[in-house]
Amino acid sequence: MKKILKGILILCMALVSTLAFMACGEVELKSIYVVSESDTIEISYGEDWDFNTEIKVKGKLSNGETMDIALDMCDVDAGEVNLANISNVVGKHQVEITYNSIYTTSIYIEVKRNAEKISVNTDVDVLYGKTVGIEEIGLKVEYSDGSTENITEDYEIYDLSGNKLDEIPTNVHGDNSVKIVYNGMETIFAYNVNKVISEVSVGGIYSRFVVYGNDYDYSGVTVVVKYSVGSSTYL
């Protein structure tokens, strides 16, 4: 009951206010607008932002002057979005404001997620001399709303001394680290460069008579496996 009475009171106040302006030298309200530098107000996801205190509405009068219009005297429609919780809904939302059931204006509230950090997948098999693409290490950015996005461009790679690199180096065996920078954020990619086989050769007896159907005698035959680190294994 109290809400109904309050609604009737607000409507009466709006009508009285409008009639008062019209009676005063026939000055009348021509339109209403939201006080803003643009038609879109940007806020951050999760920001402590209250529509009722942040939004100011004014009316344009026929004599060129303006008047303040209380937001609680207007009907506000944000569609399916709850204005009390709007900062938790990422996206661009149109809010329509109507005064005295006649005058209407609108404003867009764009809620933007904030990039909080970047990360990489450290469980990557890196082989000596093999190019490692950014897709392989899974560079991604994590946002304030809990979502993530893979990054494949606009990043930079540096060694730990601050020298910019064209790619992730794989020409040094063992433990390595590089710094990856994206949009002012950075992370360290630590990885191990594994050895690879560089050459296989056969030594010892090169020619031997073999009878069809008999097992081959490998005695005296040596297989040498050389690795990228310079070491060899004899089989």
PDB file of C-alpha atoms in Angstrom:
ATOM      1  CA  MET A   1       0.000   0.000   0.000  1.00  0.00           C
ATOM      2  CA  LYS A   2       2.838   2.372   0.879  1.00  0.00           C
ATOM      3  CA  LYS A   3       4.447   1.739  -2.512  1.00  0.00           C
ATOM      4  CA  ILE A   4       1.203   2.569  -4.297  1.00  0.00           C
ATOM      5  CA  LEU A   5       0.802   5.809  -2.346  1.00  0.00           C
ATOM      6  CA  LYS A   6       4.405   6.730  -3.026  1.00  0.00           C
ATOM      7  CA  GLY A   7       3.886   6.137  -6.736  1.00  0.00           C
ATOM      8  CA  ILE A   8       0.791   8.325  -6.794  1.00  0.00           C
ATOM      9  CA  LEU A   9       2.659  11.046  -4.899  1.00  0.00           C
ATOM     10  CA  ILE A  10       5.549  10.987  -7.362  1.00  0.00           C
ATOM     11  CA  LEU A  11       3.181  11.208 -10.318  1.00  0.00           C
ATOM     12  CA  CYS A  12       1.372  14.133  -8.749  1.00  0.00           C
ATOM     13  CA  MET A  13       4.644  15.930  -8.075  1.00  0.00           C
ATOM     14  CA  ALA A  14       5.699  15.433 -11.692  1.00  0.00           C
ATOM     15  CA  LEU A  15       2.405  16.802 -12.976  1.00  0.00           C
ATOM     16  CA  VAL A  16       2.510  19.778 -10.619  1.00  0.00           C
ATOM     17  CA  SER A  17       6.106  20.532 -11.617  1.00  0.00           C
ATOM     18  CA  THR A  18       5.285  20.414 -15.310  1.00  0.00           C
ATOM     19  CA  LEU A  19       2.154  22.522 -14.946  1.00  0.00           C
ATOM     20  CA  ALA A  20       4.056  25.075 -12.890  1.00  0.00           C
ATOM     21  CA  PHE A  21       6.580  25.571 -15.662  1.00  0.00           C
ATOM     22  CA  MET A  22       3.872  25.813 -18.281  1.00  0.00           C
ATOM     23  CA  ALA A  23       1.950  28.371 -16.257  1.00  0.00           C
ATOM     24  CA  CYS A  24       4.996  30.546 -15.709  1.00  0.00           C
ATOM     25  CA  GLY A  25       5.048  32.593 -18.875  1.00  0.00           C
ATOM     26  CA  GLU A  26       4.024  29.546 -20.890  1.00  0.00           C
ATOM     27  CA  VAL A  27       7.466  28.003 -20.414  1.00  0.00           C
ATOM     28  CA  GLU A  28       7.200  24.328 -21.134  1.00  0.00           C
ATOM     29  CA  LEU A  29       9.369  21.268 -21.011  1.00  0.00           C
ATOM     30  CA  LYS A  30      10.595  20.305 -24.453  1.00  0.00           C
ATOM     31  CA  SER A  31      12.759  17.238 -23.813  1.00  0.00           C
ATOM     32  CA  ILE A  32      14.914  15.459 -21.263  1.00  0.00           C
ATOM     33  CA  TYR A  33      18.469  14.190 -21.420  1.00  0.00           C
ATOM     34  CA  VAL A  34      21.101  12.431 -19.355  1.00  0.00           C
ATOM     35  CA  VAL A  35      24.032  14.570 -18.256  1.00  0.00           C
ATOM     36  CA  SER A  36      26.966  12.795 -19.903  1.00  0.00           C
ATOM     37  CA  GLU A  37      29.849  13.592 -22.255  1.00  0.00           C
ATOM     38  CA  SER A  38      28.759  10.795 -24.592  1.00  0.00           C
ATOM     39  CA  ASP A  39      25.845   8.441 -25.119  1.00  0.00           C
ATOM     40  CA  THR A  40      27.817   5.626 -23.485  1.00  0.00           C
ATOM     41  CA  ILE A  41      29.062   5.446 -19.909  1.00  0.00           C
ATOM     42  CA  GLU A  42      31.867   2.932 -19.382  1.00  0.00           C
ATOM     43  CA  ILE A  43      32.323   1.141 -16.074  1.00  0.00           C
ATOM     44  CA  SER A  44      34.531  -1.754 -15.015  1.00  0.00           C
ATOM     45  CA  TYR A  45      33.252  -5.204 -14.212  1.00  0.00           C
ATOM     46  CA  GLY A  46      32.504  -5.502 -10.502  1.00  0.00           C
ATOM     47  CA  GLU A  47      32.901  -1.758  -9.932  1.00  0.00           C
ATOM     48  CA  ASP A  48      31.008  -0.203  -7.022  1.00  0.00           C
ATOM     49  CA  TRP A  49      28.736   1.871  -9.228  1.00  0.00           C
ATOM     50  CA  ASP A  50      25.162   2.938  -8.434  1.00  0.00           C
ATOM     51  CA  PHE A  51      22.905   3.979 -11.317  1.00  0.00           C
ATOM     52  CA  ASN A  52      20.600   6.040  -9.112  1.00  0.00           C
ATOM     53  CA  THR A  53      23.375   8.239  -7.750  1.00  0.00           C
ATOM     54  CA  GLU A  54      25.631   8.395 -10.824  1.00  0.00           C
ATOM     55  CA  ILE A  55      22.991   9.282 -13.434  1.00  0.00           C
ATOM     56  CA  LYS A  56      21.712  12.848 -13.596  1.00  0.00           C
ATOM     57  CA  VAL A  57      18.710  13.821 -15.722  1.00  0.00           C
ATOM     58  CA  LYS A  58      17.867  17.332 -16.892  1.00  0.00           C
ATOM     59  CA  GLY A  59      15.041  18.840 -18.882  1.00  0.00           C
ATOM     60  CA  LYS A  60      15.288  21.398 -21.704  1.00  0.00           C
ATOM     61  CA  LEU A  61      12.753  24.227 -21.424  1.00  0.00           C
ATOM     62  CA  SER A  62      11.198  26.268 -24.179  1.00  0.00           C
ATOM     63  CA  ASN A  63      12.968  29.393 -22.936  1.00  0.00           C
ATOM     64  CA  GLY A  64      16.395  27.813 -23.416  1.00  0.00           C
ATOM     65  CA  GLU A  65      16.997  27.077 -19.759  1.00  0.00           C
ATOM     66  CA  THR A  66      17.232  23.685 -18.067  1.00  0.00           C
ATOM     67  CA  MET A  67      15.718  22.077 -15.001  1.00  0.00           C
ATOM     68  CA  ASP A  68      16.816  19.183 -12.802  1.00  0.00           C
ATOM     69  CA  ILE A  69      14.656  16.099 -12.936  1.00  0.00           C
ATOM     70  CA  ALA A  70      14.799  13.644 -10.062  1.00  0.00           C
ATOM     71  CA  LEU A  71      15.537  10.129 -11.263  1.00  0.00           C
ATOM     72  CA  ASP A  72      13.061   8.672  -8.779  1.00  0.00           C
ATOM     73  CA  MET A  73      10.326  10.586 -10.612  1.00  0.00           C
ATOM     74  CA  CYS A  74      11.126   8.716 -13.834  1.00  0.00           C
ATOM     75  CA  ASP A  75      10.416   5.263 -15.150  1.00  0.00           C
ATOM     76  CA  VAL A  76      13.687   3.447 -15.856  1.00  0.00           C
ATOM     77  CA  ASP A  77      13.810   0.428 -18.148  1.00  0.00           C
ATOM     78  CA  ALA A  78      17.006  -1.573 -18.603  1.00  0.00           C
ATOM     79  CA  GLY A  79      15.382  -4.576 -20.225  1.00  0.00           C
ATOM     80  CA  GLU A  80      16.412  -7.868 -18.650  1.00  0.00           C
ATOM     81  CA  VAL A  81      19.332  -6.321 -16.765  1.00  0.00           C
ATOM     82  CA  ASN A  82      18.942  -5.591 -13.069  1.00  0.00           C
ATOM     83  CA  LEU A  83      20.263  -2.062 -12.571  1.00  0.00           C
ATOM     84  CA  ALA A  84      21.261  -2.858  -9.003  1.00  0.00           C
ATOM     85  CA  ASN A  85      23.588  -5.531 -10.384  1.00  0.00           C
ATOM     86  CA  ILE A  86      24.527  -4.000 -13.740  1.00  0.00           C
ATOM     87  CA  SER A  87      28.277  -3.795 -13.036  1.00  0.00           C
ATOM     88  CA  ASN A  88      28.373  -7.587 -12.880  1.00  0.00           C
ATOM     89  CA  VAL A  89      26.983  -8.047 -16.394  1.00  0.00           C
ATOM     90  CA  VAL A  90      29.628  -7.598 -19.086  1.00  0.00           C
ATOM     91  CA  GLY A  91      28.365  -5.912 -22.233  1.00  0.00           C
ATOM     92  CA  LYS A  92      26.682  -2.775 -23.536  1.00  0.00           C
ATOM     93  CA  HIS A  93      23.232  -2.154 -22.062  1.00  0.00           C
ATOM     94  CA  GLN A  94      20.661   0.411 -23.157  1.00  0.00           C
ATOM     95  CA  VAL A  95      18.734   2.107 -20.373  1.00  0.00           C
ATOM     96  CA  GLU A  96      15.579   4.053 -21.279  1.00  0.00           C
ATOM     97  CA  ILE A  97      14.375   6.832 -19.004  1.00  0.00           C
ATOM     98  CA  THR A  98      10.846   8.247 -19.237  1.00  0.00           C
ATOM     99  CA  TYR A  99       9.533  11.289 -17.399  1.00  0.00           C
ATOM    100  CA  ASN A 100       5.862  12.094 -16.961  1.00  0.00           C
ATOM    101  CA  SER A 101       5.011   9.277 -19.415  1.00  0.00           C
ATOM    102  CA  ILE A 102       5.838  11.651 -22.298  1.00  0.00           C
ATOM    103  CA  TYR A 103       9.486  12.596 -22.362  1.00  0.00           C
ATOM    104  CA  THR A 104      11.997   9.838 -23.057  1.00  0.00           C
ATOM    105  CA  THR A 105      15.756   9.622 -23.334  1.00  0.00           C
ATOM    106  CA  SER A 106      18.262   6.813 -23.187  1.00  0.00           C
ATOM    107  CA  ILE A 107      21.830   6.112 -22.181  1.00  0.00           C
ATOM    108  CA  TYR A 108      24.135   3.156 -22.752  1.00  0.00           C
ATOM    109  CA  ILE A 109      26.000   1.568 -19.873  1.00  0.00           C
ATOM    110  CA  GLU A 110      28.972  -0.473 -21.093  1.00  0.00           C
ATOM    111  CA  VAL A 111      30.455  -2.842 -18.546  1.00  0.00           C
ATOM    112  CA  LYS A 112      33.997  -3.809 -19.499  1.00  0.00           C
ATOM    113  CA  ARG A 113      35.970  -6.697 -18.113  1.00  0.00           C
ATOM    114  CA  ASN A 114      39.504  -5.859 -16.987  1.00  0.00           C
ATOM    115  CA  ALA A 115      42.546  -7.892 -17.986  1.00  0.00           C
ATOM    116  CA  GLU A 116      44.196  -8.943 -14.731  1.00  0.00           C
ATOM    117  CA  LYS A 117      47.109 -11.177 -15.718  1.00  0.00           C
ATOM    118  CA  ILE A 118      48.608 -13.362 -18.430  1.00  0.00           C
ATOM    119  CA  SER A 119      49.819 -16.929 -18.097  1.00  0.00           C
ATOM    120  CA  VAL A 120      51.405 -19.725 -20.117  1.00  0.00           C
ATOM    121  CA  ASN A 121      51.409 -23.500 -20.084  1.00  0.00           C
ATOM    122  CA  THR A 122      54.738 -24.661 -18.658  1.00  0.00           C
ATOM    123  CA  ASP A 123      54.169 -28.323 -19.526  1.00  0.00           C
ATOM    124  CA  VAL A 124      55.599 -28.032 -23.027  1.00  0.00           C
ATOM    125  CA  ASP A 125      58.024 -30.439 -24.675  1.00  0.00           C
ATOM    126  CA  VAL A 126      60.735 -28.253 -26.214  1.00  0.00           C
ATOM    127  CA  LEU A 127      63.286 -29.861 -28.530  1.00  0.00           C
ATOM    128  CA  TYR A 128      66.677 -28.459 -29.440  1.00  0.00           C
ATOM    129  CA  GLY A 129      66.541 -26.292 -32.550  1.00  0.00           C
ATOM    130  CA  LYS A 130      62.792 -26.647 -32.959  1.00  0.00           C
ATOM    131  CA  THR A 131      60.714 -23.461 -33.275  1.00  0.00           C
ATOM    132  CA  VAL A 132      58.189 -23.033 -30.460  1.00  0.00           C
ATOM    133  CA  GLY A 133      55.133 -20.991 -31.428  1.00  0.00           C
ATOM    134  CA  ILE A 134      53.128 -18.894 -28.996  1.00  0.00           C
ATOM    135  CA  GLU A 135      50.147 -21.178 -29.602  1.00  0.00           C
ATOM    136  CA  GLU A 136      52.132 -24.139 -28.272  1.00  0.00           C
ATOM    137  CA  ILE A 137      52.816 -22.506 -24.913  1.00  0.00           C
ATOM    138  CA  GLY A 138      49.182 -21.422 -24.535  1.00  0.00           C
ATOM    139  CA  LEU A 139      49.582 -17.715 -23.828  1.00  0.00           C
ATOM    140  CA  LYS A 140      46.292 -16.426 -22.446  1.00  0.00           C
ATOM    141  CA  VAL A 141      44.912 -13.411 -20.645  1.00  0.00           C
ATOM    142  CA  GLU A 142      42.688 -13.779 -17.586  1.00  0.00           C
ATOM    143  CA  TYR A 143      39.902 -11.234 -17.006  1.00  0.00           C
ATOM    144  CA  SER A 144      38.204  -9.888 -13.917  1.00  0.00           C
ATOM    145  CA  ASP A 145      34.980 -11.762 -14.680  1.00  0.00           C
ATOM    146  CA  GLY A 146      36.799 -15.101 -14.626  1.00  0.00           C
ATOM    147  CA  SER A 147      36.905 -15.545 -18.401  1.00  0.00           C
ATOM    148  CA  THR A 148      40.071 -16.182 -20.413  1.00  0.00           C
ATOM    149  CA  GLU A 149      41.192 -15.515 -23.964  1.00  0.00           C
ATOM    150  CA  ASN A 150      44.040 -16.994 -26.001  1.00  0.00           C
ATOM    151  CA  ILE A 151      46.585 -14.459 -27.243  1.00  0.00           C
ATOM    152  CA  THR A 152      48.341 -15.012 -30.569  1.00  0.00           C
ATOM    153  CA  GLU A 153      49.477 -11.492 -31.494  1.00  0.00           C
ATOM    154  CA  ASP A 154      50.619  -8.126 -30.082  1.00  0.00           C
ATOM    155  CA  TYR A 155      52.896  -9.818 -27.530  1.00  0.00           C
ATOM    156  CA  GLU A 156      56.637  -9.360 -27.047  1.00  0.00           C
ATOM    157  CA  ILE A 157      59.375 -11.759 -25.955  1.00  0.00           C
ATOM    158  CA  TYR A 158      62.442 -10.752 -23.899  1.00  0.00           C
ATOM    159  CA  ASP A 159      65.317 -12.592 -22.296  1.00  0.00           C
ATOM    160  CA  LEU A 160      65.754 -12.121 -18.576  1.00  0.00           C
ATOM    161  CA  SER A 161      68.293  -9.346 -19.226  1.00  0.00           C
ATOM    162  CA  GLY A 162      65.663  -7.285 -21.003  1.00  0.00           C
ATOM    163  CA  ASN A 163      66.795  -7.880 -24.579  1.00  0.00           C
ATOM    164  CA  LYS A 164      63.959  -8.216 -27.065  1.00  0.00           C
ATOM    165  CA  LEU A 165      63.799 -11.517 -28.951  1.00  0.00           C
ATOM    166  CA  ASP A 166      62.140 -12.461 -32.217  1.00  0.00           C
ATOM    167  CA  GLU A 167      61.196 -15.916 -30.958  1.00  0.00           C
ATOM    168  CA  ILE A 168      61.619 -18.300 -28.045  1.00  0.00           C
ATOM    169  CA  PRO A 169      65.234 -19.555 -28.237  1.00  0.00           C
ATOM    170  CA  THR A 170      65.794 -23.329 -28.387  1.00  0.00           C
ATOM    171  CA  ASN A 171      69.514 -23.425 -29.179  1.00  0.00           C
ATOM    172  CA  VAL A 172      70.704 -23.908 -25.581  1.00  0.00           C
ATOM    173  CA  HIS A 173      70.172 -27.264 -23.881  1.00  0.00           C
ATOM    174  CA  GLY A 174      68.750 -27.495 -20.386  1.00  0.00           C
ATOM    175  CA  ASP A 175      66.743 -25.013 -18.350  1.00  0.00           C
ATOM    176  CA  ASN A 176      65.793 -21.737 -20.032  1.00  0.00           C
ATOM    177  CA  SER A 177      63.463 -18.819 -19.289  1.00  0.00           C
ATOM    178  CA  VAL A 178      62.024 -15.901 -21.236  1.00  0.00           C
ATOM    179  CA  LYS A 179      59.735 -13.052 -20.293  1.00  0.00           C
ATOM    180  CA  ILE A 180      56.538 -12.533 -22.299  1.00  0.00           C
ATOM    181  CA  VAL A 181      54.833  -9.128 -22.242  1.00  0.00           C
ATOM    182  CA  TYR A 182      51.302  -8.323 -23.375  1.00  0.00           C
ATOM    183  CA  ASN A 183      49.334  -5.110 -22.823  1.00  0.00           C
ATOM    184  CA  GLY A 184      51.519  -4.033 -19.904  1.00  0.00           C
ATOM    185  CA  MET A 185      51.353  -7.441 -18.201  1.00  0.00           C
ATOM    186  CA  GLU A 186      54.156  -9.967 -18.092  1.00  0.00           C
ATOM    187  CA  THR A 187      54.828 -13.591 -17.234  1.00  0.00           C
ATOM    188  CA  ILE A 188      57.829 -15.900 -17.236  1.00  0.00           C
ATOM    189  CA  PHE A 189      57.920 -18.963 -19.468  1.00  0.00           C
ATOM    190  CA  ALA A 190      60.355 -21.470 -17.964  1.00  0.00           C
ATOM    191  CA  TYR A 191      61.192 -24.464 -20.137  1.00  0.00           C
ATOM    192  CA  ASN A 192      63.730 -27.212 -20.662  1.00  0.00           C
ATOM    193  CA  VAL A 193      65.338 -27.753 -24.057  1.00  0.00           C
ATOM    194  CA  ASN A 194      65.713 -31.485 -24.647  1.00  0.00           C
ATOM    195  CA  LYS A 195      68.427 -33.077 -26.755  1.00  0.00           C
ATOM    196  CA  VAL A 196      67.577 -34.544 -30.153  1.00  0.00           C
ATOM    197  CA  ILE A 197      69.299 -37.131 -32.348  1.00  0.00           C
ATOM    198  CA  SER A 198      71.539 -35.387 -34.839  1.00  0.00           C
ATOM    199  CA  GLU A 199      73.143 -38.377 -36.560  1.00  0.00           C
ATOM    200  CA  VAL A 200      73.047 -42.198 -36.675  1.00  0.00           C
ATOM    201  CA  SER A 201      75.926 -44.209 -38.112  1.00  0.00           C
ATOM    202  CA  VAL A 202      76.958 -47.873 -38.337  1.00  0.00           C
ATOM    203  CA  GLY A 203      80.470 -49.059 -37.539  1.00  0.00           C
ATOM    204  CA  GLY A 204      82.356 -52.345 -37.415  1.00  0.00           C
ATOM    205  CA  ILE A 205      81.582 -55.019 -40.034  1.00  0.00           C
ATOM    206  CA  TYR A 206      79.900 -53.458 -43.081  1.00  0.00           C
ATOM    207  CA  SER A 207      79.509 -56.643 -45.170  1.00  0.00           C
ATOM    208  CA  ARG A 208      78.599 -60.184 -44.147  1.00  0.00           C
ATOM    209  CA  PHE A 209      77.379 -63.277 -46.046  1.00  0.00           C
ATOM    210  CA  VAL A 210      73.904 -64.264 -44.874  1.00  0.00           C
ATOM    211  CA  VAL A 211      72.085 -67.487 -45.679  1.00  0.00           C
ATOM    212  CA  TYR A 212      68.442 -67.024 -46.470  1.00  0.00           C
ATOM    213  CA  GLY A 213      66.263 -68.010 -43.544  1.00  0.00           C
ATOM    214  CA  ASN A 214      69.032 -67.846 -40.958  1.00  0.00           C
ATOM    215  CA  ASP A 215      69.238 -65.276 -38.183  1.00  0.00           C
ATOM    216  CA  TYR A 216      71.577 -62.389 -38.845  1.00  0.00           C
ATOM    217  CA  ASP A 217      74.635 -62.220 -36.655  1.00  0.00           C
ATOM    218  CA  TYR A 218      74.997 -58.673 -35.346  1.00  0.00           C
ATOM    219  CA  SER A 219      78.257 -59.314 -33.548  1.00  0.00           C
ATOM    220  CA  GLY A 220      80.889 -56.813 -34.530  1.00  0.00           C
ATOM    221  CA  VAL A 221      78.312 -54.296 -35.740  1.00  0.00           C
ATOM    222  CA  THR A 222      78.140 -50.997 -33.852  1.00  0.00           C
ATOM    223  CA  VAL A 223      75.415 -48.372 -34.146  1.00  0.00           C
ATOM    224  CA  VAL A 224      76.472 -44.887 -33.072  1.00  0.00           C
ATOM    225  CA  VAL A 225      73.780 -42.373 -32.132  1.00  0.00           C
ATOM    226  CA  LYS A 226      74.939 -38.777 -31.856  1.00  0.00           C
ATOM    227  CA  TYR A 227      72.893 -36.109 -30.047  1.00  0.00           C
ATOM    228  CA  SER A 228      72.581 -32.356 -30.383  1.00  0.00           C
ATOM    229  CA  VAL A 229      74.397 -31.899 -27.073  1.00  0.00           C
ATOM    230  CA  GLY A 230      77.526 -33.489 -28.594  1.00  0.00           C
ATOM    231  CA  SER A 231      77.259 -36.802 -26.745  1.00  0.00           C
ATOM    232  CA  SER A 232      76.986 -40.207 -28.389  1.00  0.00           C
ATOM    233  CA  THR A 233      75.450 -43.570 -27.564  1.00  0.00           C
ATOM    234  CA  TYR A 234      76.842 -46.859 -28.891  1.00  0.00           C
ATOM    235  CA  LEU A 235      74.358 -49.628 -29.531  1.00  0.00           C
TER     236      LEU A 235
END
